[in-house]
Amino acid sequence: MVSNPKILQSDRRLDFGTGFYLTSSIEQASRWANLTAQRRESGKATVSVFEFDESMESSLRILKFEKPDEKWLEFVTVNRKNLTMQNDDYDIIIGPVANDRTMPVISLYFSGIYDMEETIRRLLPQKLHDQYTFRTEKSLRALQFLEAK
């Protein structure tokens, strides 16, 4: 359970870089919780539920990707390949998650088998869950812990 979120540096290459990740999908959150418990080889998979203080939204720098498009794919590619990108300008990044179902398509893009157009064409029909990456201490202050499931 996470009741006091922190931004931890990690060697893992995530879609939107370093940050505290949330989703509005209980299915996706459960999957992440199970993977974390397996990776740590201890603990019980628990989903922490937070509420976002919308009154703080106007004071935060937010980057939002509505769907898996060219800009989203470029952004995910840079982060997944651990390349340098100026994404430190954002407090929160929101967009589709590249999950287990999408990674085969994205891997084919990374290896040059699919071009960007083909990759996006194959990703658009998939029902991708969302992810919210809180990248700064300021953004974390907009979260209030509600419960653990």
mmCIF file with all atom_site columns, C-alpha atoms in Angstrom:
data_model
loop_
_atom_site.group_PDB
_atom_site.id
_atom_site.type_symbol
_atom_site.label_atom_id
_atom_site.label_alt_id
_atom_site.label_comp_id
_atom_site.label_asym_id
_atom_site.label_entity_id
_atom_site.label_seq_id
_atom_site.pdbx_PDB_ins_code
_atom_site.Cartn_x
_atom_site.Cartn_y
_atom_site.Cartn_z
_atom_site.occupancy
_atom_site.B_iso_or_equiv
_atom_site.pdbx_formal_charge
_atom_site.auth_seq_id
_atom_site.auth_comp_id
_atom_site.auth_asym_id
_atom_site.auth_atom_id
_atom_site.pdbx_PDB_model_num
ATOM 1   C CA . MET A 1 1   ? 0.000  0.000   0.000   1.00 0.00 ? 1   MET A CA 1
ATOM 2   C CA . VAL A 1 2   ? 1.173  3.506   -0.808  1.00 0.00 ? 2   VAL A CA 1
ATOM 3   C CA . SER A 1 3   ? -0.458 6.246   1.236   1.00 0.00 ? 3   SER A CA 1
ATOM 4   C CA . ASN A 1 4   ? 2.333  8.838   0.938   1.00 0.00 ? 4   ASN A CA 1
ATOM 5   C CA . PRO A 1 5   ? 3.548  8.792   -2.661  1.00 0.00 ? 5   PRO A CA 1
ATOM 6   C CA . LYS A 1 6   ? 7.167  9.584   -3.479  1.00 0.00 ? 6   LYS A CA 1
ATOM 7   C CA . ILE A 1 7   ? 9.057  10.041  -6.699  1.00 0.00 ? 7   ILE A CA 1
ATOM 8   C CA . LEU A 1 8   ? 11.797 7.432   -6.693  1.00 0.00 ? 8   LEU A CA 1
ATOM 9   C CA . GLN A 1 9   ? 14.634 7.218   -9.181  1.00 0.00 ? 9   GLN A CA 1
ATOM 10  C CA . SER A 1 10  ? 14.595 3.889   -10.977 1.00 0.00 ? 10  SER A CA 1
ATOM 11  C CA . ASP A 1 11  ? 16.557 2.016   -13.596 1.00 0.00 ? 11  ASP A CA 1
ATOM 12  C CA . ARG A 1 12  ? 13.267 0.870   -15.114 1.00 0.00 ? 12  ARG A CA 1
ATOM 13  C CA . ARG A 1 13  ? 12.392 2.443   -18.426 1.00 0.00 ? 13  ARG A CA 1
ATOM 14  C CA . LEU A 1 14  ? 8.807  3.621   -18.217 1.00 0.00 ? 14  LEU A CA 1
ATOM 15  C CA . ASP A 1 15  ? 6.532  5.295   -20.772 1.00 0.00 ? 15  ASP A CA 1
ATOM 16  C CA . PHE A 1 16  ? 6.729  8.769   -19.272 1.00 0.00 ? 16  PHE A CA 1
ATOM 17  C CA . GLY A 1 17  ? 9.995  8.527   -17.353 1.00 0.00 ? 17  GLY A CA 1
ATOM 18  C CA . THR A 1 18  ? 10.514 8.847   -13.620 1.00 0.00 ? 18  THR A CA 1
ATOM 19  C CA . GLY A 1 19  ? 7.443  9.608   -11.552 1.00 0.00 ? 19  GLY A CA 1
ATOM 20  C CA . PHE A 1 20  ? 4.596  8.291   -9.441  1.00 0.00 ? 20  PHE A CA 1
ATOM 21  C CA . TYR A 1 21  ? 2.209  6.422   -11.748 1.00 0.00 ? 21  TYR A CA 1
ATOM 22  C CA . LEU A 1 22  ? -1.570 6.161   -11.364 1.00 0.00 ? 22  LEU A CA 1
ATOM 23  C CA . THR A 1 23  ? -4.429 5.015   -13.574 1.00 0.00 ? 23  THR A CA 1
ATOM 24  C CA . SER A 1 24  ? -8.200 5.378   -13.505 1.00 0.00 ? 24  SER A CA 1
ATOM 25  C CA . SER A 1 25  ? -8.502 1.678   -14.418 1.00 0.00 ? 25  SER A CA 1
ATOM 26  C CA . ILE A 1 26  ? -8.828 -0.681  -11.443 1.00 0.00 ? 26  ILE A CA 1
ATOM 27  C CA . GLU A 1 27  ? -7.901 -3.529  -13.822 1.00 0.00 ? 27  GLU A CA 1
ATOM 28  C CA . GLN A 1 28  ? -4.650 -1.810  -14.817 1.00 0.00 ? 28  GLN A CA 1
ATOM 29  C CA . ALA A 1 29  ? -3.889 -0.809  -11.198 1.00 0.00 ? 29  ALA A CA 1
ATOM 30  C CA . SER A 1 30  ? -4.393 -4.417  -10.056 1.00 0.00 ? 30  SER A CA 1
ATOM 31  C CA . ARG A 1 31  ? -2.060 -5.638  -12.789 1.00 0.00 ? 31  ARG A CA 1
ATOM 32  C CA . TRP A 1 32  ? 0.615  -3.120  -11.728 1.00 0.00 ? 32  TRP A CA 1
ATOM 33  C CA . ALA A 1 33  ? 0.182  -4.099  -8.054  1.00 0.00 ? 33  ALA A CA 1
ATOM 34  C CA . ASN A 1 34  ? 0.578  -7.804  -8.860  1.00 0.00 ? 34  ASN A CA 1
ATOM 35  C CA . LEU A 1 35  ? 3.677  -7.174  -10.983 1.00 0.00 ? 35  LEU A CA 1
ATOM 36  C CA . THR A 1 36  ? 5.230  -5.086  -8.211  1.00 0.00 ? 36  THR A CA 1
ATOM 37  C CA . ALA A 1 37  ? 4.587  -7.774  -5.583  1.00 0.00 ? 37  ALA A CA 1
ATOM 38  C CA . GLN A 1 38  ? 6.068  -10.428 -7.900  1.00 0.00 ? 38  GLN A CA 1
ATOM 39  C CA . ARG A 1 39  ? 9.117  -8.300  -8.697  1.00 0.00 ? 39  ARG A CA 1
ATOM 40  C CA . ARG A 1 40  ? 9.768  -7.680  -4.995  1.00 0.00 ? 40  ARG A CA 1
ATOM 41  C CA . GLU A 1 41  ? 9.039  -11.326 -4.161  1.00 0.00 ? 41  GLU A CA 1
ATOM 42  C CA . SER A 1 42  ? 7.225  -10.194 -1.033  1.00 0.00 ? 42  SER A CA 1
ATOM 43  C CA . GLY A 1 43  ? 4.131  -8.417  0.170   1.00 0.00 ? 43  GLY A CA 1
ATOM 44  C CA . LYS A 1 44  ? 0.547  -8.494  -0.958  1.00 0.00 ? 44  LYS A CA 1
ATOM 45  C CA . ALA A 1 45  ? -0.668 -6.822  -4.126  1.00 0.00 ? 45  ALA A CA 1
ATOM 46  C CA . THR A 1 46  ? -2.630 -3.778  -2.971  1.00 0.00 ? 46  THR A CA 1
ATOM 47  C CA . VAL A 1 47  ? -4.218 -0.976  -4.969  1.00 0.00 ? 47  VAL A CA 1
ATOM 48  C CA . SER A 1 48  ? -3.984 2.469   -3.393  1.00 0.00 ? 48  SER A CA 1
ATOM 49  C CA . VAL A 1 49  ? -6.797 4.856   -4.320  1.00 0.00 ? 49  VAL A CA 1
ATOM 50  C CA . PHE A 1 50  ? -6.173 8.595   -4.528  1.00 0.00 ? 50  PHE A CA 1
ATOM 51  C CA . GLU A 1 51  ? -8.245 11.672  -5.206  1.00 0.00 ? 51  GLU A CA 1
ATOM 52  C CA . PHE A 1 52  ? -6.844 14.512  -7.324  1.00 0.00 ? 52  PHE A CA 1
ATOM 53  C CA . ASP A 1 53  ? -7.452 18.061  -6.092  1.00 0.00 ? 53  ASP A CA 1
ATOM 54  C CA . GLU A 1 54  ? -8.734 19.679  -9.286  1.00 0.00 ? 54  GLU A CA 1
ATOM 55  C CA . SER A 1 55  ? -8.378 23.151  -7.783  1.00 0.00 ? 55  SER A CA 1
ATOM 56  C CA . MET A 1 56  ? -4.581 22.754  -8.155  1.00 0.00 ? 56  MET A CA 1
ATOM 57  C CA . GLU A 1 57  ? -4.777 21.840  -11.846 1.00 0.00 ? 57  GLU A CA 1
ATOM 58  C CA . SER A 1 58  ? -4.310 25.388  -13.139 1.00 0.00 ? 58  SER A CA 1
ATOM 59  C CA . SER A 1 59  ? -1.051 25.761  -11.201 1.00 0.00 ? 59  SER A CA 1
ATOM 60  C CA . LEU A 1 60  ? 0.454  22.571  -12.662 1.00 0.00 ? 60  LEU A CA 1
ATOM 61  C CA . ARG A 1 61  ? 2.217  22.082  -15.973 1.00 0.00 ? 61  ARG A CA 1
ATOM 62  C CA . ILE A 1 62  ? 0.403  19.158  -17.597 1.00 0.00 ? 62  ILE A CA 1
ATOM 63  C CA . LEU A 1 63  ? 1.187  17.330  -20.830 1.00 0.00 ? 63  LEU A CA 1
ATOM 64  C CA . LYS A 1 64  ? -1.722 15.235  -22.098 1.00 0.00 ? 64  LYS A CA 1
ATOM 65  C CA . PHE A 1 65  ? -1.753 12.703  -24.927 1.00 0.00 ? 65  PHE A CA 1
ATOM 66  C CA . GLU A 1 66  ? -5.352 11.971  -25.938 1.00 0.00 ? 66  GLU A CA 1
ATOM 67  C CA . LYS A 1 67  ? -4.505 8.836   -27.933 1.00 0.00 ? 67  LYS A CA 1
ATOM 68  C CA . PRO A 1 68  ? -1.531 6.878   -29.224 1.00 0.00 ? 68  PRO A CA 1
ATOM 69  C CA . ASP A 1 69  ? -0.403 9.265   -31.937 1.00 0.00 ? 69  ASP A CA 1
ATOM 70  C CA . GLU A 1 70  ? 2.991  10.273  -33.371 1.00 0.00 ? 70  GLU A CA 1
ATOM 71  C CA . LYS A 1 71  ? 3.878  12.604  -30.484 1.00 0.00 ? 71  LYS A CA 1
ATOM 72  C CA . TRP A 1 72  ? 2.897  9.971   -27.892 1.00 0.00 ? 72  TRP A CA 1
ATOM 73  C CA . LEU A 1 73  ? 4.924  7.268   -29.681 1.00 0.00 ? 73  LEU A CA 1
ATOM 74  C CA . GLU A 1 74  ? 7.988  9.531   -29.943 1.00 0.00 ? 74  GLU A CA 1
ATOM 75  C CA . PHE A 1 75  ? 7.691  10.417  -26.252 1.00 0.00 ? 75  PHE A CA 1
ATOM 76  C CA . VAL A 1 76  ? 7.321  6.781   -25.157 1.00 0.00 ? 76  VAL A CA 1
ATOM 77  C CA . THR A 1 77  ? 10.196 5.723   -27.433 1.00 0.00 ? 77  THR A CA 1
ATOM 78  C CA . VAL A 1 78  ? 12.569 8.269   -25.926 1.00 0.00 ? 78  VAL A CA 1
ATOM 79  C CA . ASN A 1 79  ? 11.671 7.209   -22.379 1.00 0.00 ? 79  ASN A CA 1
ATOM 80  C CA . ARG A 1 80  ? 11.656 3.464   -23.052 1.00 0.00 ? 80  ARG A CA 1
ATOM 81  C CA . LYS A 1 81  ? 15.029 3.665   -24.817 1.00 0.00 ? 81  LYS A CA 1
ATOM 82  C CA . ASN A 1 82  ? 16.388 5.920   -22.057 1.00 0.00 ? 82  ASN A CA 1
ATOM 83  C CA . LEU A 1 83  ? 17.309 8.657   -24.525 1.00 0.00 ? 83  LEU A CA 1
ATOM 84  C CA . THR A 1 84  ? 17.613 12.303  -23.536 1.00 0.00 ? 84  THR A CA 1
ATOM 85  C CA . MET A 1 85  ? 14.458 14.375  -23.817 1.00 0.00 ? 85  MET A CA 1
ATOM 86  C CA . GLN A 1 86  ? 13.317 17.582  -22.237 1.00 0.00 ? 86  GLN A CA 1
ATOM 87  C CA . ASN A 1 87  ? 10.320 16.274  -20.306 1.00 0.00 ? 87  ASN A CA 1
ATOM 88  C CA . ASP A 1 88  ? 11.292 17.819  -16.991 1.00 0.00 ? 88  ASP A CA 1
ATOM 89  C CA . ASP A 1 89  ? 9.109  20.811  -17.816 1.00 0.00 ? 89  ASP A CA 1
ATOM 90  C CA . TYR A 1 90  ? 5.981  18.946  -16.756 1.00 0.00 ? 90  TYR A CA 1
ATOM 91  C CA . ASP A 1 91  ? 4.498  18.254  -13.346 1.00 0.00 ? 91  ASP A CA 1
ATOM 92  C CA . ILE A 1 92  ? 2.068  15.650  -14.702 1.00 0.00 ? 92  ILE A CA 1
ATOM 93  C CA . ILE A 1 93  ? 2.014  13.627  -17.913 1.00 0.00 ? 93  ILE A CA 1
ATOM 94  C CA . ILE A 1 94  ? -1.210 11.885  -18.949 1.00 0.00 ? 94  ILE A CA 1
ATOM 95  C CA . GLY A 1 95  ? -1.800 9.443   -21.767 1.00 0.00 ? 95  GLY A CA 1
ATOM 96  C CA . PRO A 1 96  ? -2.306 5.868   -22.907 1.00 0.00 ? 96  PRO A CA 1
ATOM 97  C CA . VAL A 1 97  ? -0.190 3.162   -21.308 1.00 0.00 ? 97  VAL A CA 1
ATOM 98  C CA . ALA A 1 98  ? 2.035  0.911   -23.394 1.00 0.00 ? 98  ALA A CA 1
ATOM 99  C CA . ASN A 1 99  ? 1.121  -2.353  -21.688 1.00 0.00 ? 99  ASN A CA 1
ATOM 100 C CA . ASP A 1 100 ? 1.682  -6.084  -22.279 1.00 0.00 ? 100 ASP A CA 1
ATOM 101 C CA . ARG A 1 101 ? -0.716 -6.104  -25.242 1.00 0.00 ? 101 ARG A CA 1
ATOM 102 C CA . THR A 1 102 ? 0.884  -3.126  -26.964 1.00 0.00 ? 102 THR A CA 1
ATOM 103 C CA . MET A 1 103 ? 4.540  -3.911  -26.318 1.00 0.00 ? 103 MET A CA 1
ATOM 104 C CA . PRO A 1 104 ? 4.848  -6.470  -29.158 1.00 0.00 ? 104 PRO A CA 1
ATOM 105 C CA . VAL A 1 105 ? 3.739  -3.771  -31.620 1.00 0.00 ? 105 VAL A CA 1
ATOM 106 C CA . ILE A 1 106 ? 5.984  -1.142  -30.037 1.00 0.00 ? 106 ILE A CA 1
ATOM 107 C CA . SER A 1 107 ? 8.919  -3.575  -29.969 1.00 0.00 ? 107 SER A CA 1
ATOM 108 C CA . LEU A 1 108 ? 8.508  -4.116  -33.713 1.00 0.00 ? 108 LEU A CA 1
ATOM 109 C CA . TYR A 1 109 ? 8.602  -0.333  -34.094 1.00 0.00 ? 109 TYR A CA 1
ATOM 110 C CA . PHE A 1 110 ? 11.739 -0.096  -31.928 1.00 0.00 ? 110 PHE A CA 1
ATOM 111 C CA . SER A 1 111 ? 13.448 -2.727  -34.074 1.00 0.00 ? 111 SER A CA 1
ATOM 112 C CA . GLY A 1 112 ? 12.511 -0.918  -37.306 1.00 0.00 ? 112 GLY A CA 1
ATOM 113 C CA . ILE A 1 113 ? 10.133 -3.576  -38.649 1.00 0.00 ? 113 ILE A CA 1
ATOM 114 C CA . TYR A 1 114 ? 7.118  -1.241  -38.363 1.00 0.00 ? 114 TYR A CA 1
ATOM 115 C CA . ASP A 1 115 ? 7.315  2.431   -39.257 1.00 0.00 ? 115 ASP A CA 1
ATOM 116 C CA . MET A 1 116 ? 5.484  5.029   -37.175 1.00 0.00 ? 116 MET A CA 1
ATOM 117 C CA . GLU A 1 117 ? 2.382  5.018   -39.373 1.00 0.00 ? 117 GLU A CA 1
ATOM 118 C CA . GLU A 1 118 ? 1.994  1.215   -39.207 1.00 0.00 ? 118 GLU A CA 1
ATOM 119 C CA . THR A 1 119 ? 2.620  1.173   -35.465 1.00 0.00 ? 119 THR A CA 1
ATOM 120 C CA . ILE A 1 120 ? -0.056 3.776   -34.777 1.00 0.00 ? 120 ILE A CA 1
ATOM 121 C CA . ARG A 1 121 ? -2.473 2.035   -37.156 1.00 0.00 ? 121 ARG A CA 1
ATOM 122 C CA . ARG A 1 122 ? -2.071 -1.161  -35.102 1.00 0.00 ? 122 ARG A CA 1
ATOM 123 C CA . LEU A 1 123 ? -2.329 0.615   -31.737 1.00 0.00 ? 123 LEU A CA 1
ATOM 124 C CA . LEU A 1 124 ? -5.433 2.731   -32.371 1.00 0.00 ? 124 LEU A CA 1
ATOM 125 C CA . PRO A 1 125 ? -7.970 -0.135  -32.315 1.00 0.00 ? 125 PRO A CA 1
ATOM 126 C CA . GLN A 1 126 ? -6.645 -1.401  -28.983 1.00 0.00 ? 126 GLN A CA 1
ATOM 127 C CA . LYS A 1 127 ? -8.442 -0.233  -25.881 1.00 0.00 ? 127 LYS A CA 1
ATOM 128 C CA . LEU A 1 128 ? -5.534 1.340   -24.041 1.00 0.00 ? 128 LEU A CA 1
ATOM 129 C CA . HIS A 1 129 ? -5.853 2.256   -20.386 1.00 0.00 ? 129 HIS A CA 1
ATOM 130 C CA . ASP A 1 130 ? -4.727 5.654   -19.181 1.00 0.00 ? 130 ASP A CA 1
ATOM 131 C CA . GLN A 1 131 ? -1.808 6.532   -16.958 1.00 0.00 ? 131 GLN A CA 1
ATOM 132 C CA . TYR A 1 132 ? -1.066 9.625   -14.934 1.00 0.00 ? 132 TYR A CA 1
ATOM 133 C CA . THR A 1 133 ? 2.566  10.285  -14.091 1.00 0.00 ? 133 THR A CA 1
ATOM 134 C CA . PHE A 1 134 ? 3.164  12.703  -11.241 1.00 0.00 ? 134 PHE A CA 1
ATOM 135 C CA . ARG A 1 135 ? 6.706  13.949  -11.782 1.00 0.00 ? 135 ARG A CA 1
ATOM 136 C CA . THR A 1 136 ? 7.183  16.661  -9.147  1.00 0.00 ? 136 THR A CA 1
ATOM 137 C CA . GLU A 1 137 ? 6.641  17.164  -5.433  1.00 0.00 ? 137 GLU A CA 1
ATOM 138 C CA . LYS A 1 138 ? 4.217  19.954  -6.312  1.00 0.00 ? 138 LYS A CA 1
ATOM 139 C CA . SER A 1 139 ? 2.073  17.520  -8.317  1.00 0.00 ? 139 SER A CA 1
ATOM 140 C CA . LEU A 1 140 ? 2.085  14.981  -5.476  1.00 0.00 ? 140 LEU A CA 1
ATOM 141 C CA . ARG A 1 141 ? 0.558  17.597  -3.162  1.00 0.00 ? 141 ARG A CA 1
ATOM 142 C CA . ALA A 1 142 ? -2.546 17.505  -5.391  1.00 0.00 ? 142 ALA A CA 1
ATOM 143 C CA . LEU A 1 143 ? -3.152 13.874  -4.365  1.00 0.00 ? 143 LEU A CA 1
ATOM 144 C CA . GLN A 1 144 ? -5.050 12.722  -1.306  1.00 0.00 ? 144 GLN A CA 1
ATOM 145 C CA . PHE A 1 145 ? -4.951 9.081   -0.246  1.00 0.00 ? 145 PHE A CA 1
ATOM 146 C CA . LEU A 1 146 ? -8.462 7.614   0.124   1.00 0.00 ? 146 LEU A CA 1
ATOM 147 C CA . GLU A 1 147 ? -8.152 3.870   0.670   1.00 0.00 ? 147 GLU A CA 1
ATOM 148 C CA . ALA A 1 148 ? -6.330 0.647   -0.098  1.00 0.00 ? 148 ALA A CA 1
ATOM 149 C CA . LYS A 1 149 ? -8.071 -2.227  -1.875  1.00 0.00 ? 149 LYS A CA 1
#
